[in-house]
Amino acid sequence: MDTNVHFNDARDHVNEEPRNDLFDLIVGVGGMTLFMTVIFAAMVIIKFIISG
């Protein structure tokens, strides 16, 4: 009694996108830092305008 068994090797990474994860991480952290710096600068400027 033969059974046809089909399995995928987990090492194939069929659904994985060919990207550089470290580069994505660096860009994400850098972009978030830049965004937060802009927000911080805007809040400081607004504070000085409001306080007189």
Short mmCIF file of C-alpha atoms in Angstrom, two decimals:
data_model
loop_
_atom_site.label_atom_id
_atom_site.label_comp_id
_atom_site.label_asym_id
_atom_site.label_seq_id
_atom_site.Cartn_x
_atom_site.Cartn_y
_atom_site.Cartn_z
CA MET A 1 0.00 0.00 0.00
CA ASP A 2 1.81 3.06 -1.27
CA THR A 3 0.88 6.55 -0.20
CA ASN A 4 1.82 9.62 -2.19
CA VAL A 5 3.24 12.05 0.30
CA HIS A 6 4.19 15.55 -0.79
CA PHE A 7 5.99 17.84 1.58
CA ASN A 8 7.91 21.06 1.24
CA ASP A 9 11.39 21.40 2.61
CA ALA A 10 11.37 24.18 5.21
CA ARG A 11 14.76 25.34 3.97
CA ASP A 12 13.30 26.38 0.60
CA HIS A 13 11.76 29.63 1.96
CA VAL A 14 9.27 29.71 -0.89
CA ASN A 15 7.20 32.63 0.43
CA GLU A 16 10.08 34.74 1.69
CA GLU A 17 10.72 38.00 -0.11
CA PRO A 18 14.31 38.54 -1.21
CA ARG A 19 15.00 41.52 1.02
CA ASN A 20 17.76 42.61 3.31
CA ASP A 21 16.18 42.61 6.77
CA LEU A 22 19.04 44.51 8.40
CA PHE A 23 18.74 47.32 5.85
CA ASP A 24 14.97 47.45 6.41
CA LEU A 25 15.55 47.70 10.16
CA ILE A 26 18.11 50.49 9.79
CA VAL A 27 15.84 52.46 7.45
CA GLY A 28 12.86 51.99 9.78
CA VAL A 29 14.70 53.10 12.91
CA GLY A 30 16.32 56.01 11.08
CA GLY A 31 13.03 57.13 9.59
CA MET A 32 11.24 56.95 12.93
CA THR A 33 14.06 58.89 14.63
CA LEU A 34 13.90 61.58 11.95
CA PHE A 35 10.11 61.77 12.25
CA MET A 36 10.26 62.09 16.06
CA THR A 37 13.00 64.75 15.78
CA VAL A 38 10.82 66.82 13.46
CA ILE A 39 7.85 66.48 15.83
CA PHE A 40 10.03 67.44 18.81
CA ALA A 41 11.42 70.52 17.01
CA ALA A 42 7.92 71.60 16.01
CA MET A 43 6.68 71.26 19.59
CA VAL A 44 9.62 73.32 20.93
CA ILE A 45 8.98 76.06 18.38
CA ILE A 46 5.27 76.08 19.19
CA LYS A 47 6.05 76.27 22.93
CA PHE A 48 8.31 79.30 22.43
CA ILE A 49 5.71 81.02 20.24
CA ILE A 50 2.94 80.44 22.79
CA SER A 51 5.00 81.42 25.87
CA GLY A 52 5.84 84.78 24.43
#
